[in-house]
C-alpha cells in the first residue's frame, strides 16, 4: 500500500511538473512575442523618423491675395469734333525719297502723297501765322502744326484731291494748331468749296507738294523793329519751299535760324543789310545782292526758283 501510494504520489508530482513546464514555456513564448513586436514597432518608428529627417524641406506656401479687380485706365478726354478737330493721324501713302532733297524738305517731301482730312475756317483777308499779309487769292490753307514744322511749310503750294475726284491747289499761309492731326489741312472756306459743300465740314483727302508753273519773282522783307543790331528776314512769293537762308557777315556766310512766324533771325545783328543767299528744298541756291534794312517794306529781287 505504501508502495502504491508512493508511486501515485510520484506520478502526481510529475504531472504537475510537466504542466508547470508547459505553462512556463507558453509564458516565455508570449513574452518573446511581445518583446519582438515592441522592437518591430520601435524600428518602424525609428525608420519613419529617419525618413522624415532625410526628406527635403518643402517650399513654404505663399498666399497670393486674390485681385480685387483689374484697374481701368482713365480715358483721355476726346475733343468734341468740329470743322478743325482731327479724328486720326494719317501717314504718307508712299515712302519719302531718301535724298538731300527730302532732308532739306523736312516732313513735306516732293514726290510724296499724304493722306488726311480737309476742314475749313474763315480765313478773313488770308493773312496767317506765316505773316505774308493779305492774300490776293483765297485759295489758301493752314497746315497742321506737325507738318508746319516751325514754318517750313510756309509758302508751299499743295495740290489737294478729294475722293469725289475734285481737286484744288492752295498755298500754305497759316498753321492749324493741335488737335489738328498730321496730314490735316484746314482750308479757307473758298478753297474747301472747290472740293465739296462746306456744310460737310470734314472730308478725307490726299495731297502732295506742287511746284507751280507761274510765279512772281521773289521779294525780301525785313521785319518791323529790324536794324543793324537785330533783324528778321522773310522770303515772299517763292515758287518752292525755302529750306535755308544765309547772310553775308563780311567774313563768310552765316545760316540763320527760322522762327515759327516765318522770319529768319539774326539776333546779334550779324549780316543784317548784307547779301542774302536762299536755298529751296530741291537744292537750288539764289544769291540776292545786299538790300537796305527797311523794316516792314517788301523789296523785290527779280529772281525765282526753277519749276520742278
PDB file of C-alpha atoms in Angstrom:
ATOM      1  CA  UNK A   1       0.000   0.000   0.000  1.00  0.00           C
ATOM      2  CA  UNK A   2       2.734   2.356   0.841  1.00  0.00           C
ATOM      3  CA  UNK A   3       4.426   1.447  -2.370  1.00  0.00           C
ATOM      4  CA  UNK A   4       1.301   2.180  -4.421  1.00  0.00           C
ATOM      5  CA  UNK A   5       0.681   5.499  -2.718  1.00  0.00           C
ATOM      6  CA  UNK A   6       4.323   6.360  -3.159  1.00  0.00           C
ATOM      7  CA  UNK A   7       4.142   5.566  -6.825  1.00  0.00           C
ATOM      8  CA  UNK A   8       0.913   7.547  -7.204  1.00  0.00           C
ATOM      9  CA  UNK A   9       2.488  10.496  -5.420  1.00  0.00           C
ATOM     10  CA  UNK A  10       5.423  10.445  -7.710  1.00  0.00           C
ATOM     11  CA  UNK A  11       3.134  10.322 -10.761  1.00  0.00           C
ATOM     12  CA  UNK A  12       1.170  13.340  -9.410  1.00  0.00           C
ATOM     13  CA  UNK A  13       4.316  15.304  -8.888  1.00  0.00           C
ATOM     14  CA  UNK A  14       5.483  14.509 -12.440  1.00  0.00           C
ATOM     15  CA  UNK A  15       2.121  15.640 -13.835  1.00  0.00           C
ATOM     16  CA  UNK A  16       2.291  18.991 -12.130  1.00  0.00           C
ATOM     17  CA  UNK A  17       5.870  19.456 -13.084  1.00  0.00           C
ATOM     18  CA  UNK A  18       5.036  18.783 -16.736  1.00  0.00           C
ATOM     19  CA  UNK A  19       2.003  21.059 -16.637  1.00  0.00           C
ATOM     20  CA  UNK A  20       4.061  23.842 -14.991  1.00  0.00           C
ATOM     21  CA  UNK A  21       6.783  23.452 -17.579  1.00  0.00           C
ATOM     22  CA  UNK A  22       4.227  23.749 -20.350  1.00  0.00           C
ATOM     23  CA  UNK A  23       2.781  26.876 -18.782  1.00  0.00           C
ATOM     24  CA  UNK A  24       6.233  28.330 -18.344  1.00  0.00           C
ATOM     25  CA  UNK A  25       7.088  27.635 -21.958  1.00  0.00           C
ATOM     26  CA  UNK A  26       3.860  29.258 -23.063  1.00  0.00           C
ATOM     27  CA  UNK A  27       4.591  32.280 -20.925  1.00  0.00           C
ATOM     28  CA  UNK A  28       8.088  32.542 -22.351  1.00  0.00           C
ATOM     29  CA  UNK A  29       6.637  32.397 -25.877  1.00  0.00           C
ATOM     30  CA  UNK A  30       4.147  35.141 -25.146  1.00  0.00           C
ATOM     31  CA  UNK A  31       6.835  37.331 -23.624  1.00  0.00           C
ATOM     32  CA  UNK A  32       9.098  36.724 -26.607  1.00  0.00           C
ATOM     33  CA  UNK A  33       6.293  37.715 -28.999  1.00  0.00           C
ATOM     34  CA  UNK A  34       5.604  40.882 -27.079  1.00  0.00           C
ATOM     35  CA  UNK A  35       9.270  41.812 -26.981  1.00  0.00           C
ATOM     36  CA  UNK A  36       9.657  41.209 -30.736  1.00  0.00           C
ATOM     37  CA  UNK A  37       6.544  43.260 -31.540  1.00  0.00           C
ATOM     38  CA  UNK A  38       7.787  46.084 -29.383  1.00  0.00           C
ATOM     39  CA  UNK A  39      11.146  46.016 -31.104  1.00  0.00           C
ATOM     40  CA  UNK A  40       9.434  45.964 -34.539  1.00  0.00           C
ATOM     41  CA  UNK A  41       7.311  48.991 -33.697  1.00  0.00           C
ATOM     42  CA  UNK A  42      10.338  50.859 -32.386  1.00  0.00           C
ATOM     43  CA  UNK A  43      12.275  50.093 -35.523  1.00  0.00           C
ATOM     44  CA  UNK A  44       9.397  51.312 -37.652  1.00  0.00           C
ATOM     45  CA  UNK A  45       9.173  54.497 -35.661  1.00  0.00           C
ATOM     46  CA  UNK A  46      12.924  54.977 -35.970  1.00  0.00           C
ATOM     47  CA  UNK A  47      12.703  54.378 -39.721  1.00  0.00           C
ATOM     48  CA  UNK A  48       9.865  56.841 -40.098  1.00  0.00           C
ATOM     49  CA  UNK A  49      11.766  59.438 -38.067  1.00  0.00           C
ATOM     50  CA  UNK A  50      14.894  58.912 -40.122  1.00  0.00           C
ATOM     51  CA  UNK A  51      12.934  59.209 -43.383  1.00  0.00           C
ATOM     52  CA  UNK A  52      11.296  62.401 -42.218  1.00  0.00           C
ATOM     53  CA  UNK A  53      14.656  63.830 -41.247  1.00  0.00           C
ATOM     54  CA  UNK A  54      16.168  62.858 -44.613  1.00  0.00           C
ATOM     55  CA  UNK A  55      13.315  64.295 -46.708  1.00  0.00           C
ATOM     56  CA  UNK A  56      13.977  67.824 -48.120  1.00  0.00           C
ATOM     57  CA  UNK A  57      12.052  70.636 -46.530  1.00  0.00           C
ATOM     58  CA  UNK A  58       9.081  71.593 -48.670  1.00  0.00           C
ATOM     59  CA  UNK A  59       8.853  75.142 -50.052  1.00  0.00           C
ATOM     60  CA  UNK A  60       6.845  77.456 -47.884  1.00  0.00           C
ATOM     61  CA  UNK A  61       3.374  78.081 -49.161  1.00  0.00           C
ATOM     62  CA  UNK A  62       2.973  81.729 -50.161  1.00  0.00           C
ATOM     63  CA  UNK A  63      -0.501  83.017 -50.038  1.00  0.00           C
ATOM     64  CA  UNK A  64      -1.238  85.300 -53.022  1.00  0.00           C
ATOM     65  CA  UNK A  65      -4.111  87.622 -52.337  1.00  0.00           C
ATOM     66  CA  UNK A  66      -6.849  87.456 -54.915  1.00  0.00           C
ATOM     67  CA  UNK A  67      -7.051  90.607 -57.093  1.00  0.00           C
ATOM     68  CA  UNK A  68      -9.824  92.918 -56.183  1.00  0.00           C
ATOM     69  CA  UNK A  69     -10.339  93.864 -59.836  1.00  0.00           C
ATOM     70  CA  UNK A  70      -8.440  94.900 -62.999  1.00  0.00           C
ATOM     71  CA  UNK A  71      -7.687  98.614 -62.931  1.00  0.00           C
ATOM     72  CA  UNK A  72      -9.099 100.512 -65.896  1.00  0.00           C
ATOM     73  CA  UNK A  73      -7.016 103.352 -67.324  1.00  0.00           C
ATOM     74  CA  UNK A  74      -8.575 106.744 -67.030  1.00  0.00           C
ATOM     75  CA  UNK A  75      -9.758 107.642 -70.524  1.00  0.00           C
ATOM     76  CA  UNK A  76      -8.215 110.653 -72.187  1.00  0.00           C
ATOM     77  CA  UNK A  77     -10.859 113.241 -72.942  1.00  0.00           C
ATOM     78  CA  UNK A  78     -11.645 113.430 -76.629  1.00  0.00           C
ATOM     79  CA  UNK A  79     -12.359 116.878 -78.019  1.00  0.00           C
ATOM     80  CA  UNK A  80     -15.766 117.409 -79.493  1.00  0.00           C
ATOM     81  CA  UNK A  81     -15.479 117.054 -83.293  1.00  0.00           C
ATOM     82  CA  UNK A  82     -15.689 120.301 -85.192  1.00  0.00           C
ATOM     83  CA  UNK A  83     -14.556 121.652 -88.509  1.00  0.00           C
ATOM     84  CA  UNK A  84     -10.946 121.778 -87.304  1.00  0.00           C
ATOM     85  CA  UNK A  85     -10.691 118.760 -84.968  1.00  0.00           C
ATOM     86  CA  UNK A  86      -8.825 115.688 -86.307  1.00  0.00           C
ATOM     87  CA  UNK A  87     -10.047 112.142 -85.878  1.00  0.00           C
ATOM     88  CA  UNK A  88      -6.947 110.251 -86.956  1.00  0.00           C
ATOM     89  CA  UNK A  89      -3.257 110.698 -87.501  1.00  0.00           C
ATOM     90  CA  UNK A  90      -2.640 109.846 -91.170  1.00  0.00           C
ATOM     91  CA  UNK A  91       0.676 108.902 -92.657  1.00  0.00           C
ATOM     92  CA  UNK A  92       2.191 109.243 -96.130  1.00  0.00           C
ATOM     93  CA  UNK A  93       0.975 106.665 -98.640  1.00  0.00           C
ATOM     94  CA  UNK A  94       4.446 106.472-100.151  1.00  0.00           C
ATOM     95  CA  UNK A  95       7.865 106.459 -98.581  1.00  0.00           C
ATOM     96  CA  UNK A  96       9.618 109.849 -98.905  1.00  0.00           C
ATOM     97  CA  UNK A  97      12.761 109.625-101.044  1.00  0.00           C
ATOM     98  CA  UNK A  98      15.964 109.278 -99.054  1.00  0.00           C
ATOM     99  CA  UNK A  99      17.871 112.100-100.690  1.00  0.00           C
ATOM    100  CA  UNK A 100      19.284 115.509 -99.834  1.00  0.00           C
ATOM    101  CA  UNK A 101      16.070 116.987-101.210  1.00  0.00           C
ATOM    102  CA  UNK A 102      13.963 115.020 -98.719  1.00  0.00           C
ATOM    103  CA  UNK A 103      16.257 116.047 -95.879  1.00  0.00           C
ATOM    104  CA  UNK A 104      16.012 119.718 -96.852  1.00  0.00           C
ATOM    105  CA  UNK A 105      12.253 119.476 -97.227  1.00  0.00           C
ATOM    106  CA  UNK A 106      11.716 118.184 -93.714  1.00  0.00           C
ATOM    107  CA  UNK A 107       8.388 116.427 -93.213  1.00  0.00           C
ATOM    108  CA  UNK A 108       6.933 117.527 -96.568  1.00  0.00           C
ATOM    109  CA  UNK A 109       8.915 115.995 -99.392  1.00  0.00           C
ATOM    110  CA  UNK A 110       8.451 116.195-103.173  1.00  0.00           C
ATOM    111  CA  UNK A 111       7.029 113.126-104.876  1.00  0.00           C
ATOM    112  CA  UNK A 112       5.147 112.023-101.758  1.00  0.00           C
ATOM    113  CA  UNK A 113       1.380 111.710-101.399  1.00  0.00           C
ATOM    114  CA  UNK A 114      -0.065 112.331 -97.953  1.00  0.00           C
ATOM    115  CA  UNK A 115      -3.424 111.348 -96.514  1.00  0.00           C
ATOM    116  CA  UNK A 116      -5.565 113.239 -94.053  1.00  0.00           C
ATOM    117  CA  UNK A 117      -8.733 115.238 -93.622  1.00  0.00           C
ATOM    118  CA  UNK A 118      -9.711 118.608 -95.022  1.00  0.00           C
ATOM    119  CA  UNK A 119     -11.637 121.023 -92.815  1.00  0.00           C
ATOM    120  CA  UNK A 120     -12.295 124.719 -93.342  1.00  0.00           C
ATOM    121  CA  UNK A 121     -12.106 128.034 -91.482  1.00  0.00           C
ATOM    122  CA  UNK A 122     -12.952 131.684 -92.019  1.00  0.00           C
ATOM    123  CA  UNK A 123      -9.693 132.994 -93.472  1.00  0.00           C
ATOM    124  CA  UNK A 124     -10.698 136.683 -93.472  1.00  0.00           C
ATOM    125  CA  UNK A 125      -8.140 138.523 -95.673  1.00  0.00           C
ATOM    126  CA  UNK A 126      -5.882 135.493 -95.940  1.00  0.00           C
ATOM    127  CA  UNK A 127      -3.176 136.585 -93.518  1.00  0.00           C
ATOM    128  CA  UNK A 128      -1.998 133.967 -91.047  1.00  0.00           C
ATOM    129  CA  UNK A 129       0.862 132.660 -88.941  1.00  0.00           C
ATOM    130  CA  UNK A 130       3.272 132.855 -91.913  1.00  0.00           C
ATOM    131  CA  UNK A 131       2.813 136.665 -91.807  1.00  0.00           C
ATOM    132  CA  UNK A 132       2.711 137.082 -95.574  1.00  0.00           C
ATOM    133  CA  UNK A 133      -0.060 139.643 -95.192  1.00  0.00           C
ATOM    134  CA  UNK A 134      -3.424 139.760 -97.005  1.00  0.00           C
ATOM    135  CA  UNK A 135      -3.778 137.309 -99.866  1.00  0.00           C
ATOM    136  CA  UNK A 136      -4.948 138.294-103.365  1.00  0.00           C
ATOM    137  CA  UNK A 137      -6.066 134.712-103.936  1.00  0.00           C
ATOM    138  CA  UNK A 138      -8.138 132.983-101.251  1.00  0.00           C
ATOM    139  CA  UNK A 139      -7.039 129.561-102.422  1.00  0.00           C
ATOM    140  CA  UNK A 140      -5.064 129.169 -99.207  1.00  0.00           C
ATOM    141  CA  UNK A 141      -4.783 126.720 -96.324  1.00  0.00           C
ATOM    142  CA  UNK A 142      -3.457 126.243 -92.803  1.00  0.00           C
ATOM    143  CA  UNK A 143      -1.059 123.327 -92.375  1.00  0.00           C
ATOM    144  CA  UNK A 144      -1.324 121.147 -89.274  1.00  0.00           C
ATOM    145  CA  UNK A 145       1.256 122.105 -86.663  1.00  0.00           C
ATOM    146  CA  UNK A 146       3.269 118.888 -87.038  1.00  0.00           C
ATOM    147  CA  UNK A 147       3.798 119.263 -90.797  1.00  0.00           C
ATOM    148  CA  UNK A 148       4.085 123.058 -90.424  1.00  0.00           C
ATOM    149  CA  UNK A 149       7.375 122.260 -88.700  1.00  0.00           C
ATOM    150  CA  UNK A 150       8.364 125.667 -87.390  1.00  0.00           C
ATOM    151  CA  UNK A 151       7.123 127.431 -90.559  1.00  0.00           C
ATOM    152  CA  UNK A 152       9.000 125.223 -93.072  1.00  0.00           C
ATOM    153  CA  UNK A 153       5.678 124.716 -94.855  1.00  0.00           C
ATOM    154  CA  UNK A 154       5.044 128.459 -95.265  1.00  0.00           C
ATOM    155  CA  UNK A 155       4.546 129.422 -98.895  1.00  0.00           C
ATOM    156  CA  UNK A 156       4.391 125.830-100.147  1.00  0.00           C
ATOM    157  CA  UNK A 157       1.903 125.091-102.927  1.00  0.00           C
ATOM    158  CA  UNK A 158      -0.124 121.946-102.313  1.00  0.00           C
ATOM    159  CA  UNK A 159      -2.382 120.036-104.714  1.00  0.00           C
ATOM    160  CA  UNK A 160      -5.370 118.693-102.747  1.00  0.00           C
ATOM    161  CA  UNK A 161      -7.611 115.896-104.048  1.00  0.00           C
ATOM    162  CA  UNK A 162     -10.961 114.705-102.701  1.00  0.00           C
ATOM    163  CA  UNK A 163     -12.449 111.229-103.021  1.00  0.00           C
ATOM    164  CA  UNK A 164     -15.052 112.551-105.454  1.00  0.00           C
ATOM    165  CA  UNK A 165     -12.330 113.461-107.964  1.00  0.00           C
ATOM    166  CA  UNK A 166     -12.343 117.226-107.327  1.00  0.00           C
ATOM    167  CA  UNK A 167      -9.012 118.983-106.737  1.00  0.00           C
ATOM    168  CA  UNK A 168      -7.694 122.422-105.800  1.00  0.00           C
ATOM    169  CA  UNK A 169      -4.243 123.996-105.459  1.00  0.00           C
ATOM    170  CA  UNK A 170      -3.695 126.014-102.295  1.00  0.00           C
ATOM    171  CA  UNK A 171      -0.810 127.973-100.793  1.00  0.00           C
ATOM    172  CA  UNK A 172       0.113 127.432 -97.143  1.00  0.00           C
ATOM    173  CA  UNK A 173      -0.210 130.722 -95.282  1.00  0.00           C
ATOM    174  CA  UNK A 174      -1.243 129.628 -91.801  1.00  0.00           C
ATOM    175  CA  UNK A 175      -0.870 126.942 -89.149  1.00  0.00           C
ATOM    176  CA  UNK A 176      -3.621 124.740 -87.732  1.00  0.00           C
ATOM    177  CA  UNK A 177      -2.599 124.046 -84.101  1.00  0.00           C
ATOM    178  CA  UNK A 178      -3.280 120.853 -82.206  1.00  0.00           C
ATOM    179  CA  UNK A 179      -5.528 118.918 -82.168  1.00  0.00           C
ATOM    180  CA  UNK A 180      -5.131 119.177 -85.955  1.00  0.00           C
ATOM    181  CA  UNK A 181      -3.562 115.847 -86.883  1.00  0.00           C
ATOM    182  CA  UNK A 182      -0.548 115.170 -89.117  1.00  0.00           C
ATOM    183  CA  UNK A 183      -1.811 115.189 -92.697  1.00  0.00           C
ATOM    184  CA  UNK A 184      -4.732 117.509 -91.981  1.00  0.00           C
ATOM    185  CA  UNK A 185      -5.299 120.713 -93.959  1.00  0.00           C
ATOM    186  CA  UNK A 186      -7.590 123.449 -92.734  1.00  0.00           C
ATOM    187  CA  UNK A 187      -8.675 125.141 -95.964  1.00  0.00           C
ATOM    188  CA  UNK A 188     -10.206 128.529 -96.436  1.00  0.00           C
ATOM    189  CA  UNK A 189     -13.934 128.137 -96.920  1.00  0.00           C
ATOM    190  CA  UNK A 190     -13.487 129.222-100.548  1.00  0.00           C
ATOM    191  CA  UNK A 191     -10.914 126.501-101.213  1.00  0.00           C
ATOM    192  CA  UNK A 192     -12.972 123.832 -99.414  1.00  0.00           C
ATOM    193  CA  UNK A 193     -15.947 124.711-101.625  1.00  0.00           C
ATOM    194  CA  UNK A 194     -13.882 123.644-104.655  1.00  0.00           C
ATOM    195  CA  UNK A 195     -13.842 120.121-103.233  1.00  0.00           C
ATOM    196  CA  UNK A 196     -17.220 119.691-101.529  1.00  0.00           C
ATOM    197  CA  UNK A 197     -20.105 121.507 -99.916  1.00  0.00           C
ATOM    198  CA  UNK A 198     -18.739 123.355 -96.855  1.00  0.00           C
ATOM    199  CA  UNK A 199     -21.741 122.091 -94.876  1.00  0.00           C
ATOM    200  CA  UNK A 200     -19.949 118.729 -94.696  1.00  0.00           C
ATOM    201  CA  UNK A 201     -17.278 120.285 -92.512  1.00  0.00           C
ATOM    202  CA  UNK A 202     -14.763 117.471 -92.963  1.00  0.00           C
ATOM    203  CA  UNK A 203     -13.799 115.207 -95.868  1.00  0.00           C
ATOM    204  CA  UNK A 204     -10.953 112.726 -96.487  1.00  0.00           C
ATOM    205  CA  UNK A 205      -8.267 113.963 -98.872  1.00  0.00           C
ATOM    206  CA  UNK A 206      -4.844 113.236-100.309  1.00  0.00           C
ATOM    207  CA  UNK A 207      -2.354 115.977-101.037  1.00  0.00           C
ATOM    208  CA  UNK A 208       1.135 116.462-102.430  1.00  0.00           C
ATOM    209  CA  UNK A 209       3.679 119.234-102.894  1.00  0.00           C
ATOM    210  CA  UNK A 210       3.460 121.223-106.139  1.00  0.00           C
ATOM    211  CA  UNK A 211       5.966 123.417-107.967  1.00  0.00           C
ATOM    212  CA  UNK A 212       3.667 125.758-109.929  1.00  0.00           C
ATOM    213  CA  UNK A 213       4.394 126.927-113.447  1.00  0.00           C
ATOM    214  CA  UNK A 214       3.515 130.587-112.993  1.00  0.00           C
ATOM    215  CA  UNK A 215       5.063 132.539-110.134  1.00  0.00           C
ATOM    216  CA  UNK A 216       6.027 136.101-109.316  1.00  0.00           C
ATOM    217  CA  UNK A 217       9.628 136.940-108.570  1.00  0.00           C
ATOM    218  CA  UNK A 218      10.849 136.594-105.009  1.00  0.00           C
ATOM    219  CA  UNK A 219      10.728 139.531-102.610  1.00  0.00           C
ATOM    220  CA  UNK A 220      12.509 140.115 -99.296  1.00  0.00           C
ATOM    221  CA  UNK A 221      11.064 141.852 -96.243  1.00  0.00           C
ATOM    222  CA  UNK A 222      12.825 142.931 -93.052  1.00  0.00           C
ATOM    223  CA  UNK A 223      10.637 142.562 -90.002  1.00  0.00           C
ATOM    224  CA  UNK A 224       9.392 145.608 -88.155  1.00  0.00           C
ATOM    225  CA  UNK A 225      11.942 146.527 -85.500  1.00  0.00           C
ATOM    226  CA  UNK A 226      14.865 145.378 -87.649  1.00  0.00           C
ATOM    227  CA  UNK A 227      18.112 147.345 -87.560  1.00  0.00           C
ATOM    228  CA  UNK A 228      21.859 146.801 -87.813  1.00  0.00           C
ATOM    229  CA  UNK A 229      21.791 145.312 -84.292  1.00  0.00           C
ATOM    230  CA  UNK A 230      18.881 142.894 -84.773  1.00  0.00           C
ATOM    231  CA  UNK A 231      16.885 141.813 -87.793  1.00  0.00           C
ATOM    232  CA  UNK A 232      14.394 139.302 -89.080  1.00  0.00           C
ATOM    233  CA  UNK A 233      14.354 138.444 -92.812  1.00  0.00           C
ATOM    234  CA  UNK A 234      11.372 136.985 -94.660  1.00  0.00           C
ATOM    235  CA  UNK A 235      11.202 135.457 -98.159  1.00  0.00           C
ATOM    236  CA  UNK A 236       7.964 136.138-100.078  1.00  0.00           C
ATOM    237  CA  UNK A 237       6.437 134.686-103.269  1.00  0.00           C
ATOM    238  CA  UNK A 238       8.898 131.796-103.603  1.00  0.00           C
ATOM    239  CA  UNK A 239       7.824 129.042-106.014  1.00  0.00           C
ATOM    240  CA  UNK A 240       9.261 126.237-103.880  1.00  0.00           C
ATOM    241  CA  UNK A 241       9.557 125.960-100.095  1.00  0.00           C
ATOM    242  CA  UNK A 242      12.651 127.649 -98.670  1.00  0.00           C
ATOM    243  CA  UNK A 243      14.987 125.293 -96.836  1.00  0.00           C
ATOM    244  CA  UNK A 244      17.759 127.697 -95.790  1.00  0.00           C
ATOM    245  CA  UNK A 245      18.617 131.407 -95.638  1.00  0.00           C
ATOM    246  CA  UNK A 246      22.174 132.692 -95.197  1.00  0.00           C
ATOM    247  CA  UNK A 247      23.571 136.173 -94.803  1.00  0.00           C
ATOM    248  CA  UNK A 248      26.998 137.545 -95.704  1.00  0.00           C
ATOM    249  CA  UNK A 249      28.655 138.682 -92.492  1.00  0.00           C
ATOM    250  CA  UNK A 250      31.764 140.055 -94.248  1.00  0.00           C
ATOM    251  CA  UNK A 251      33.800 137.075 -93.074  1.00  0.00           C
ATOM    252  CA  UNK A 252      31.625 134.334 -94.562  1.00  0.00           C
ATOM    253  CA  UNK A 253      28.080 133.057 -94.946  1.00  0.00           C
ATOM    254  CA  UNK A 254      26.041 132.543 -91.831  1.00  0.00           C
ATOM    255  CA  UNK A 255      22.905 130.351 -91.699  1.00  0.00           C
ATOM    256  CA  UNK A 256      20.076 131.988 -89.778  1.00  0.00           C
ATOM    257  CA  UNK A 257      17.563 130.046 -87.664  1.00  0.00           C
ATOM    258  CA  UNK A 258      13.916 130.184 -88.679  1.00  0.00           C
ATOM    259  CA  UNK A 259      11.232 131.334 -86.241  1.00  0.00           C
ATOM    260  CA  UNK A 260       7.780 129.793 -86.148  1.00  0.00           C
ATOM    261  CA  UNK A 261       6.377 133.059 -87.531  1.00  0.00           C
ATOM    262  CA  UNK A 262       8.379 132.608 -90.768  1.00  0.00           C
ATOM    263  CA  UNK A 263      11.286 135.022 -90.307  1.00  0.00           C
ATOM    264  CA  UNK A 264      14.980 134.104 -90.308  1.00  0.00           C
ATOM    265  CA  UNK A 265      16.603 135.826 -87.339  1.00  0.00           C
ATOM    266  CA  UNK A 266      19.993 137.472 -86.790  1.00  0.00           C
ATOM    267  CA  UNK A 267      19.588 138.302 -83.117  1.00  0.00           C
ATOM    268  CA  UNK A 268      23.033 139.870 -82.783  1.00  0.00           C
ATOM    269  CA  UNK A 269      22.699 141.881 -85.995  1.00  0.00           C
ATOM    270  CA  UNK A 270      25.428 139.934 -87.810  1.00  0.00           C
ATOM    271  CA  UNK A 271      24.718 140.032 -91.568  1.00  0.00           C
ATOM    272  CA  UNK A 272      21.783 142.443 -91.340  1.00  0.00           C
ATOM    273  CA  UNK A 273      21.840 144.568 -94.519  1.00  0.00           C
ATOM    274  CA  UNK A 274      24.339 142.265 -96.262  1.00  0.00           C
ATOM    275  CA  UNK A 275      23.900 139.968 -99.252  1.00  0.00           C
ATOM    276  CA  UNK A 276      21.382 137.162 -98.811  1.00  0.00           C
ATOM    277  CA  UNK A 277      21.565 133.608-100.093  1.00  0.00           C
ATOM    278  CA  UNK A 278      18.447 131.384-100.150  1.00  0.00           C
ATOM    279  CA  UNK A 279      18.169 127.656-100.953  1.00  0.00           C
ATOM    280  CA  UNK A 280      14.982 125.746-101.799  1.00  0.00           C
ATOM    281  CA  UNK A 281      14.166 122.137-100.884  1.00  0.00           C
ATOM    282  CA  UNK A 282      15.460 120.955-104.274  1.00  0.00           C
ATOM    283  CA  UNK A 283      18.905 122.384-103.514  1.00  0.00           C
ATOM    284  CA  UNK A 284      18.748 125.379-105.868  1.00  0.00           C
ATOM    285  CA  UNK A 285      20.571 128.393-104.409  1.00  0.00           C
ATOM    286  CA  UNK A 286      19.909 132.042-105.262  1.00  0.00           C
ATOM    287  CA  UNK A 287      22.091 134.953-104.206  1.00  0.00           C
ATOM    288  CA  UNK A 288      20.481 138.363-103.662  1.00  0.00           C
ATOM    289  CA  UNK A 289      22.590 141.490-103.519  1.00  0.00           C
ATOM    290  CA  UNK A 290      22.619 143.492-100.319  1.00  0.00           C
ATOM    291  CA  UNK A 291      19.364 145.263 -99.548  1.00  0.00           C
ATOM    292  CA  UNK A 292      18.904 148.152 -97.148  1.00  0.00           C
ATOM    293  CA  UNK A 293      17.363 147.311 -93.783  1.00  0.00           C
ATOM    294  CA  UNK A 294      13.953 148.889 -94.326  1.00  0.00           C
ATOM    295  CA  UNK A 295      11.575 147.494 -91.710  1.00  0.00           C
ATOM    296  CA  UNK A 296       8.260 146.070 -92.963  1.00  0.00           C
ATOM    297  CA  UNK A 297       8.908 147.019 -96.589  1.00  0.00           C
ATOM    298  CA  UNK A 298       8.596 144.463 -99.416  1.00  0.00           C
ATOM    299  CA  UNK A 299      11.676 144.657-101.644  1.00  0.00           C
ATOM    300  CA  UNK A 300      11.605 142.778-104.994  1.00  0.00           C
ATOM    301  CA  UNK A 301      14.663 140.822-106.112  1.00  0.00           C
ATOM    302  CA  UNK A 302      13.919 139.864-109.724  1.00  0.00           C
ATOM    303  CA  UNK A 303      14.890 136.190-109.147  1.00  0.00           C
ATOM    304  CA  UNK A 304      12.874 132.998-108.734  1.00  0.00           C
ATOM    305  CA  UNK A 305      13.465 129.281-108.149  1.00  0.00           C
ATOM    306  CA  UNK A 306      13.043 126.924-111.082  1.00  0.00           C
ATOM    307  CA  UNK A 307       9.980 124.736-111.615  1.00  0.00           C
ATOM    308  CA  UNK A 308      10.065 121.040-110.663  1.00  0.00           C
TER     309      UNK A 308
END
